[in-house]
Amino acid sequence: MERSLRAARVATYVYFVLYGTLLGTWVVHIPAIEERVGISHATLGGLLVVLGLGAFAGMQVAGPLTDRLGTRTVVPAGGVLCGATLFLPGLAHDPWTLAAALLVFGLCNGCLDVSMNAHAVHVEKAYGRPVMSGFHATFSVGGVLAALAGAGTASAGLPPAAAMAATGSVGVVVALASARALLPSAPAAEGTGSAEEAGTSPADGRRTTGRVWLLAVLALMVMLCEGAANDWSALHLRDVMGASASTAAFAYGTFAAAMTVGRLLADRCVTRFGSMAILRHGAAVAAVGITLVTVGPWMWTVFAGWALFGLGLSGCVPQLFSAAGHADPSAAGANVSRVAGLGYVGMLAGPAAIGWLTHVVALNHAFVLLTLLCVITAVGAGVLRTGSDRNGSDRNGSDPGESDLDGSDSARRCEMAAGSH
């Protein structure tokens, strides 16, 4: 019983690592592909938007499809498609073929992203305790693997298309090999959900949908902050603080490392303090961190600010994804796709928004927008509070947003998982 559930959790880790590796492989080969195609940084920026649009479309398709066909079908299919299309950007010879390749690759990325997050929600439901942040932490492990593999293939003189095809082929094998360990479908589809989950009134459905869209708006703001940090942290250190290129690179490294560490620790913190507290206090810490970056006069204060920014944001997105999936287990895929899709829009918009503001104010002053978004997120964290919490039914200090993850529910999910293998 427990063995099959542990296997499903391990398989989820594998798919998150796989996704990070496949996406990271594209990222590490961007300079070589840009040179091969002969495009400018500005053109590349526009093409990256095409990648994002493809991912957004894939998310909207994969969400309902996951609810209809089950995660055991859609997750490995997304992994196979993502691995099989990874080599396409490496074959591009002009901007148009690169745009087409990125659109297809982005579509497959979106399918894998949403379906594996929906499965992560089902695993968390079965465990009866928070495990979502740990899954998101392993995505970064995939990025490290991609960087190491990319460095090795580049030193060996392997063309981008060949290196990406090799990584993609391994990804296809891993996606297929890990499929058997996945849970067969959404918990509600197995008939083990509660009466409230199985049949809700139209009013309840409208409230759930409204809550999911509020979660999506918060995800947009949080991921906008993440996207801004990804693209502007190193430039801030170089242009505002006068750091060398090598020193400036550590700004993003500090942010990313703090985010990874935070996600490794977040599940325990959620268990102790609740998801609402993690979102609220995490966003507040992130606001303090980016404010330090904005006004800090010394290099060490700026690095401390980026570290606090990453640490504060680290647990926010997993809690929003988890809350969306648990809002209605029978529609976990569709709800996660809404939150992930709007969040991805924020990830794309973040760098552009900061870039636009730099036409009006200095780069460090443009970061005030990020402070404002973090404050709004902290104030809006109450959306994670459920009705049982408002009635004071939570007695153990955990967030009532996990009230549907009680022991009896966990036992039922374990039985379901065990019986499916």
Coordinates of C-alpha atoms in Angstrom, one line a residue:
M1 CA 0.0 0.0 0.0
E2 CA 2.6 2.5 1.1
R3 CA 5.1 1.2 -1.4
S4 CA 2.9 2.1 -4.4
L5 CA 2.3 5.6 -3.1
R6 CA 6.0 6.2 -2.5
A7 CA 6.6 5.0 -6.0
A8 CA 4.1 7.5 -7.3
R9 CA 5.9 10.3 -5.3
V10 CA 9.3 9.2 -6.7
A11 CA 7.9 9.2 -10.2
T12 CA 6.6 12.7 -9.7
Y13 CA 10.1 13.8 -8.7
V14 CA 11.4 12.1 -11.8
Y15 CA 9.1 14.1 -14.1
F16 CA 9.9 17.4 -12.4
V17 CA 13.6 16.7 -12.9
L18 CA 12.9 15.6 -16.5
Y19 CA 11.1 18.8 -17.2
G20 CA 13.8 20.9 -15.7
T21 CA 16.4 19.0 -17.7
L22 CA 14.6 19.3 -21.0
L23 CA 13.8 23.0 -20.6
G24 CA 17.3 23.7 -19.3
T25 CA 18.9 21.9 -22.3
W26 CA 17.2 24.4 -24.6
V27 CA 18.3 27.3 -22.3
V28 CA 22.0 26.3 -22.3
H29 CA 22.0 26.0 -26.1
I30 CA 20.4 29.4 -26.7
P31 CA 23.7 31.2 -27.5
A32 CA 24.8 28.6 -30.1
I33 CA 21.3 28.5 -31.7
E34 CA 21.2 32.3 -31.8
E35 CA 24.5 32.4 -33.6
R36 CA 23.5 29.6 -36.0
V37 CA 20.3 31.3 -37.0
G38 CA 22.0 34.7 -37.1
I39 CA 19.5 36.8 -35.1
S40 CA 19.9 39.7 -32.7
H41 CA 19.1 39.7 -28.9
A42 CA 16.0 41.7 -29.7
T43 CA 14.7 39.2 -32.2
L44 CA 15.5 36.3 -29.8
G45 CA 13.4 38.1 -27.2
G46 CA 10.5 38.2 -29.5
L47 CA 10.9 34.5 -30.3
L48 CA 11.0 33.6 -26.6
V49 CA 7.5 35.1 -26.4
V50 CA 6.4 32.6 -29.1
L51 CA 7.8 29.8 -26.8
G52 CA 5.7 31.2 -24.0
L53 CA 2.6 31.5 -26.1
G54 CA 3.0 27.8 -27.1
A55 CA 3.4 26.8 -23.5
F56 CA 0.3 28.8 -22.5
A57 CA -1.7 27.1 -25.2
G58 CA -0.4 23.7 -24.1
M59 CA -1.4 24.3 -20.5
Q60 CA -5.0 25.2 -21.5
V61 CA -5.3 22.0 -23.6
A62 CA -3.6 19.7 -21.0
G63 CA -5.6 20.7 -18.0
P64 CA -9.1 19.5 -19.1
L65 CA -7.4 16.6 -20.9
T66 CA -5.7 15.4 -17.7
D67 CA -9.1 15.5 -15.9
R68 CA -10.7 13.5 -18.7
L69 CA -8.0 10.9 -19.5
G70 CA -6.1 10.7 -16.2
T71 CA -2.6 11.7 -15.2
R72 CA -1.1 8.3 -15.9
T73 CA -1.9 8.9 -19.6
V74 CA -1.3 12.6 -20.1
V75 CA 1.9 13.0 -17.9
P76 CA 4.0 10.5 -19.8
A77 CA 2.6 11.7 -23.1
G78 CA 3.7 15.2 -22.3
G79 CA 7.1 13.9 -21.3
V80 CA 7.5 11.9 -24.6
L81 CA 6.3 14.9 -26.7
C82 CA 8.6 17.3 -24.8
G83 CA 11.6 15.0 -25.3
A84 CA 10.8 14.2 -28.9
T85 CA 10.5 17.9 -29.9
L86 CA 13.6 19.2 -28.0
F87 CA 15.9 18.9 -31.0
L88 CA 13.7 21.0 -33.3
P89 CA 15.2 24.5 -32.3
G90 CA 18.6 23.0 -33.0
L91 CA 17.7 22.4 -36.6
A92 CA 16.3 25.9 -37.2
H93 CA 18.2 27.9 -39.9
D94 CA 16.2 31.2 -39.9
P95 CA 13.9 33.1 -37.6
W96 CA 10.7 31.6 -39.1
T97 CA 11.8 28.0 -38.6
L98 CA 13.0 28.8 -35.1
A99 CA 9.7 30.4 -34.3
A100 CA 7.8 27.3 -35.5
A101 CA 10.1 25.0 -33.5
L102 CA 9.7 27.0 -30.3
L103 CA 5.9 27.1 -30.8
V104 CA 5.8 23.3 -31.0
F105 CA 8.3 22.8 -28.2
G106 CA 6.5 25.3 -26.0
L107 CA 3.2 23.5 -26.6
C108 CA 4.6 20.2 -25.4
N109 CA 6.3 22.0 -22.4
G110 CA 2.9 23.4 -21.3
C111 CA 1.3 19.9 -21.5
L112 CA 4.0 18.4 -19.3
D113 CA 4.0 21.3 -16.9
V114 CA 0.3 21.2 -16.1
S115 CA -0.2 17.5 -16.1
M116 CA 2.7 16.7 -13.8
N117 CA 1.5 19.5 -11.4
A118 CA -2.0 18.0 -11.4
H119 CA -0.5 14.6 -10.6
A120 CA 1.6 16.2 -7.8
V121 CA -1.7 17.5 -6.4
H122 CA -3.1 13.9 -6.4
V123 CA 0.0 12.6 -4.7
E124 CA -0.2 15.3 -2.0
K125 CA -3.8 14.5 -1.5
A126 CA -3.0 10.8 -1.0
Y127 CA -0.1 11.6 1.4
G128 CA -2.4 13.8 3.5
R129 CA 0.4 16.4 4.1
P130 CA 2.2 19.1 2.1
V131 CA 4.7 17.7 -0.5
M132 CA 4.3 20.1 -3.4
S133 CA 7.2 22.4 -2.7
G134 CA 9.6 19.5 -2.8
F135 CA 8.5 18.7 -6.3
H136 CA 9.2 22.2 -7.4
A137 CA 12.6 22.2 -5.8
T138 CA 13.7 19.2 -8.0
F139 CA 12.9 21.2 -11.1
S140 CA 16.1 23.1 -10.3
V141 CA 18.0 19.9 -10.1
G142 CA 17.1 19.3 -13.7
G143 CA 18.5 22.7 -14.6
V144 CA 21.8 21.8 -13.0
L145 CA 21.9 18.5 -14.9
A146 CA 21.2 20.3 -18.2
A147 CA 24.0 22.8 -17.5
L148 CA 26.5 19.9 -16.8
A149 CA 25.4 18.0 -19.9
G150 CA 25.5 21.1 -22.1
A151 CA 29.0 22.0 -20.9
G152 CA 30.1 18.4 -21.7
T153 CA 28.6 18.3 -25.2
A154 CA 29.9 21.8 -26.0
S155 CA 33.5 20.8 -25.0
A156 CA 33.1 17.7 -27.2
G157 CA 32.2 19.8 -30.1
L158 CA 28.7 18.3 -30.5
P159 CA 26.3 20.4 -32.6
P160 CA 23.3 21.7 -30.7
A161 CA 20.8 19.6 -32.6
A162 CA 22.7 16.4 -31.9
A163 CA 23.2 17.2 -28.2
M164 CA 19.5 18.2 -27.8
A165 CA 18.4 15.0 -29.7
A166 CA 20.5 12.9 -27.4
T167 CA 19.0 14.5 -24.3
G168 CA 15.5 14.3 -25.7
S169 CA 15.9 10.6 -26.5
V170 CA 16.9 9.9 -22.9
G171 CA 13.9 12.0 -21.8
V172 CA 11.5 9.9 -23.9
V173 CA 12.8 6.7 -22.3
V174 CA 12.6 8.1 -18.8
A175 CA 9.1 9.4 -19.4
L176 CA 7.9 6.0 -20.6
A177 CA 9.7 4.1 -17.9
S178 CA 8.3 6.1 -15.1
A179 CA 4.7 6.0 -16.3
R180 CA 3.7 2.8 -14.5
A181 CA 4.3 4.3 -11.1
L182 CA 1.9 7.2 -11.5
L183 CA -1.5 7.2 -9.9
P184 CA -4.1 6.1 -12.4
S185 CA -6.4 9.2 -12.3
A186 CA -7.8 12.0 -10.2
P187 CA -9.0 10.8 -6.7
A188 CA -12.5 11.9 -7.4
A189 CA -12.6 9.8 -10.5
E190 CA -12.1 6.7 -8.4
G191 CA -15.2 7.3 -6.5
T192 CA -13.3 7.9 -3.2
G193 CA -14.0 11.6 -2.8
S194 CA -16.3 13.1 -0.4
A195 CA -19.9 13.9 -1.2
E196 CA -19.1 17.5 -1.3
E197 CA -16.3 16.8 -3.9
A198 CA -18.5 14.5 -5.9
G199 CA -21.4 16.8 -6.4
T200 CA -21.4 20.5 -5.6
S201 CA -24.2 23.0 -6.1
P202 CA -23.9 25.6 -8.9
A203 CA -23.3 28.2 -6.2
D204 CA -20.4 26.2 -4.8
G205 CA -19.0 25.7 -8.3
R206 CA -19.1 29.4 -8.9
R207 CA -17.4 30.1 -5.6
T208 CA -14.7 27.5 -6.4
T209 CA -14.1 29.0 -9.9
G210 CA -13.9 32.5 -8.5
R211 CA -11.4 31.4 -5.9
V212 CA -9.3 29.6 -8.5
W213 CA -9.1 32.8 -10.6
L214 CA -8.0 34.7 -7.5
L215 CA -5.3 32.2 -7.0
A216 CA -4.4 32.7 -10.7
V217 CA -4.0 36.4 -10.2
L218 CA -1.8 35.9 -7.2
A219 CA 0.3 33.4 -9.3
L220 CA 0.6 36.1 -12.0
M221 CA 2.0 38.6 -9.5
V222 CA 4.4 36.1 -7.9
M223 CA 5.7 34.7 -11.2
L224 CA 6.1 38.2 -12.6
C225 CA 8.5 38.8 -9.7
E226 CA 10.3 35.6 -10.5
G227 CA 10.6 36.5 -14.2
A228 CA 11.9 40.0 -13.4
A229 CA 14.6 38.5 -11.1
N230 CA 15.6 35.9 -13.7
D231 CA 16.3 38.6 -16.4
W232 CA 17.3 41.7 -14.4
S233 CA 19.2 40.6 -11.3
A234 CA 22.6 40.3 -13.0
L235 CA 22.0 43.5 -15.0
H236 CA 21.2 45.4 -11.9
L237 CA 24.5 44.5 -10.2
R238 CA 26.4 45.4 -13.4
D239 CA 24.6 48.6 -14.3
V240 CA 23.6 50.1 -11.0
M241 CA 26.2 48.7 -8.6
G242 CA 29.1 48.8 -11.1
A243 CA 30.0 45.1 -10.5
S244 CA 32.1 43.1 -13.0
A245 CA 30.3 40.6 -15.3
S246 CA 31.6 37.7 -13.2
T247 CA 30.4 39.2 -9.9
A248 CA 27.0 40.2 -11.5
A249 CA 26.3 36.6 -12.4
F250 CA 26.2 35.7 -8.8
A251 CA 23.1 37.9 -8.3
Y252 CA 20.9 35.4 -10.1
G253 CA 22.8 32.5 -8.6
T254 CA 22.1 33.9 -5.1
F255 CA 18.4 34.3 -6.0
A256 CA 18.1 30.8 -7.5
A257 CA 20.0 29.1 -4.7
A258 CA 17.9 30.8 -2.0
M259 CA 14.7 29.7 -3.9
T260 CA 15.9 26.1 -4.2
V261 CA 16.8 25.9 -0.5
G262 CA 13.4 27.6 0.4
R263 CA 11.5 25.0 -1.6
L264 CA 13.3 22.1 0.0
L265 CA 12.3 23.5 3.4
A266 CA 8.8 24.8 2.6
D267 CA 6.8 21.6 2.9
R268 CA 7.9 21.2 6.6
C269 CA 7.0 24.8 7.2
V270 CA 3.6 24.4 5.6
T271 CA 3.0 21.4 7.8
R272 CA 3.8 23.5 10.9
F273 CA 2.4 26.9 10.0
G274 CA 0.0 26.3 7.1
S275 CA 0.0 27.3 3.4
M276 CA -1.6 30.7 4.1
A277 CA 1.2 31.7 6.5
I278 CA 3.8 30.6 4.0
L279 CA 2.3 32.7 1.2
R280 CA 1.7 35.7 3.4
H281 CA 5.0 35.8 5.3
G282 CA 6.9 34.6 2.2
A283 CA 5.6 37.5 0.1
A284 CA 6.4 39.9 3.0
V285 CA 10.0 38.6 3.2
A286 CA 10.3 38.9 -0.6
A287 CA 9.0 42.5 -0.3
V288 CA 11.7 43.3 2.2
G289 CA 14.3 41.6 0.0
I290 CA 13.6 43.5 -3.2
T291 CA 13.4 46.7 -1.2
L292 CA 16.9 46.1 0.0
V293 CA 17.9 45.6 -3.6
T294 CA 16.3 48.9 -4.5
V295 CA 17.8 51.1 -1.9
G296 CA 20.8 49.1 -0.7
P297 CA 24.0 51.2 -1.0
W298 CA 26.5 48.4 -0.5
M299 CA 27.1 45.2 -2.5
W300 CA 26.5 42.9 0.5
T301 CA 23.0 44.5 1.1
V302 CA 22.1 43.8 -2.6
F303 CA 23.1 40.2 -2.4
A304 CA 21.2 39.8 0.9
G305 CA 18.2 41.4 -0.8
W306 CA 18.3 38.9 -3.7
A307 CA 18.7 36.1 -1.3
L308 CA 15.7 37.2 0.8
F309 CA 13.7 37.8 -2.4
G310 CA 14.3 34.2 -3.6
L311 CA 13.7 32.7 -0.1
G312 CA 10.4 34.6 0.3
L313 CA 9.1 33.7 -3.2
S314 CA 10.2 30.1 -3.0
G315 CA 7.1 28.7 -1.3
C316 CA 4.5 30.9 -2.9
V317 CA 3.9 29.3 -6.3
P318 CA 3.7 25.7 -4.9
Q319 CA 1.0 26.7 -2.4
L320 CA -1.0 28.4 -5.1
F321 CA -0.8 25.4 -7.4
S322 CA -1.7 23.1 -4.6
A323 CA -4.7 25.2 -3.5
A324 CA -6.0 25.2 -7.1
G325 CA -5.7 21.5 -7.4
H326 CA -7.4 20.8 -4.1
A327 CA -10.2 23.3 -4.8
D328 CA -12.0 20.6 -6.8
P329 CA -10.1 17.3 -7.2
S330 CA -12.3 16.2 -10.1
A331 CA -11.1 19.3 -12.0
A332 CA -7.6 19.5 -10.7
G333 CA -6.0 19.6 -14.1
A334 CA -8.3 22.4 -15.4
N335 CA -7.8 24.5 -12.3
V336 CA -4.0 24.1 -12.2
S337 CA -3.9 25.0 -15.9
R338 CA -5.7 28.3 -15.1
V339 CA -3.3 29.2 -12.3
A340 CA -0.2 28.0 -14.2
G341 CA -1.3 29.7 -17.4
L342 CA -1.9 33.1 -15.9
G343 CA 1.2 32.7 -13.8
Y344 CA 3.2 32.0 -17.0
V345 CA 1.8 35.2 -18.5
G346 CA 3.3 36.9 -15.4
M347 CA 6.6 35.2 -15.9
L348 CA 6.7 36.5 -19.5
A349 CA 5.5 40.0 -18.6
G350 CA 7.9 40.6 -15.7
P351 CA 11.0 41.3 -17.7
A352 CA 9.1 43.4 -20.2
A353 CA 7.4 45.4 -17.5
I354 CA 10.7 46.2 -15.8
G355 CA 12.2 47.0 -19.2
W356 CA 9.4 49.4 -20.0
L357 CA 9.8 51.2 -16.6
T358 CA 13.5 51.7 -17.2
H359 CA 12.5 54.2 -19.9
V360 CA 11.0 56.3 -17.1
V361 CA 13.0 55.6 -14.0
A362 CA 16.3 54.0 -13.0
L363 CA 16.5 50.2 -13.0
N364 CA 16.6 49.9 -9.2
H365 CA 13.7 52.3 -8.9
A366 CA 11.7 50.1 -11.3
F367 CA 11.9 47.3 -8.7
V368 CA 9.4 49.2 -6.6
L369 CA 6.8 47.5 -8.8
L370 CA 8.0 44.2 -7.5
T371 CA 7.7 45.4 -3.9
L372 CA 4.2 46.5 -4.5
L373 CA 3.2 43.2 -6.0
C374 CA 4.7 41.3 -3.1
V375 CA 2.7 43.4 -0.6
I376 CA -0.5 42.8 -2.6
T377 CA 0.2 39.1 -2.5
A378 CA 0.8 39.1 1.2
V379 CA -2.5 41.0 1.7
G380 CA -4.4 38.6 -0.6
A381 CA -3.0 35.4 1.0
G382 CA -6.3 35.0 2.8
V383 CA -7.7 33.4 -0.3
L384 CA -6.0 30.2 0.9
R385 CA -8.2 30.3 4.0
T386 CA -11.2 27.9 3.7
G387 CA -14.6 28.1 5.3
S388 CA -13.6 25.6 8.1
D389 CA -10.8 28.0 9.1
R390 CA -13.1 30.9 9.3
N391 CA -15.3 28.9 11.7
G392 CA -12.3 28.2 13.8
S393 CA -12.4 24.4 13.2
D394 CA -8.6 24.2 12.8
R395 CA -7.1 23.1 16.1
N396 CA -3.7 21.8 15.4
G397 CA -2.1 25.0 14.0
S398 CA -2.0 23.8 10.4
D399 CA -3.6 25.8 7.6
P400 CA -7.2 24.8 7.1
G401 CA -6.5 24.9 3.4
E402 CA -5.2 21.4 4.0
S403 CA -8.3 20.4 5.9
D404 CA -9.2 18.1 3.1
L405 CA -5.9 16.3 3.7
D406 CA -7.1 14.5 6.8
G407 CA -6.0 11.1 7.9
S408 CA -9.1 9.2 6.8
D409 CA -8.8 10.8 3.4
S410 CA -5.2 9.8 3.2
A411 CA -6.0 6.2 4.1
R412 CA -8.6 6.1 1.3
R413 CA -6.1 7.5 -1.2
C414 CA -3.5 5.0 -0.1
E415 CA -5.9 2.1 -0.6
M416 CA -6.8 3.5 -4.0
A417 CA -3.1 3.8 -5.0
A418 CA -2.4 0.3 -3.7
G419 CA -5.3 -1.3 -5.5
S420 CA -4.3 0.2 -8.9
H421 CA -1.0 -1.6 -9.2

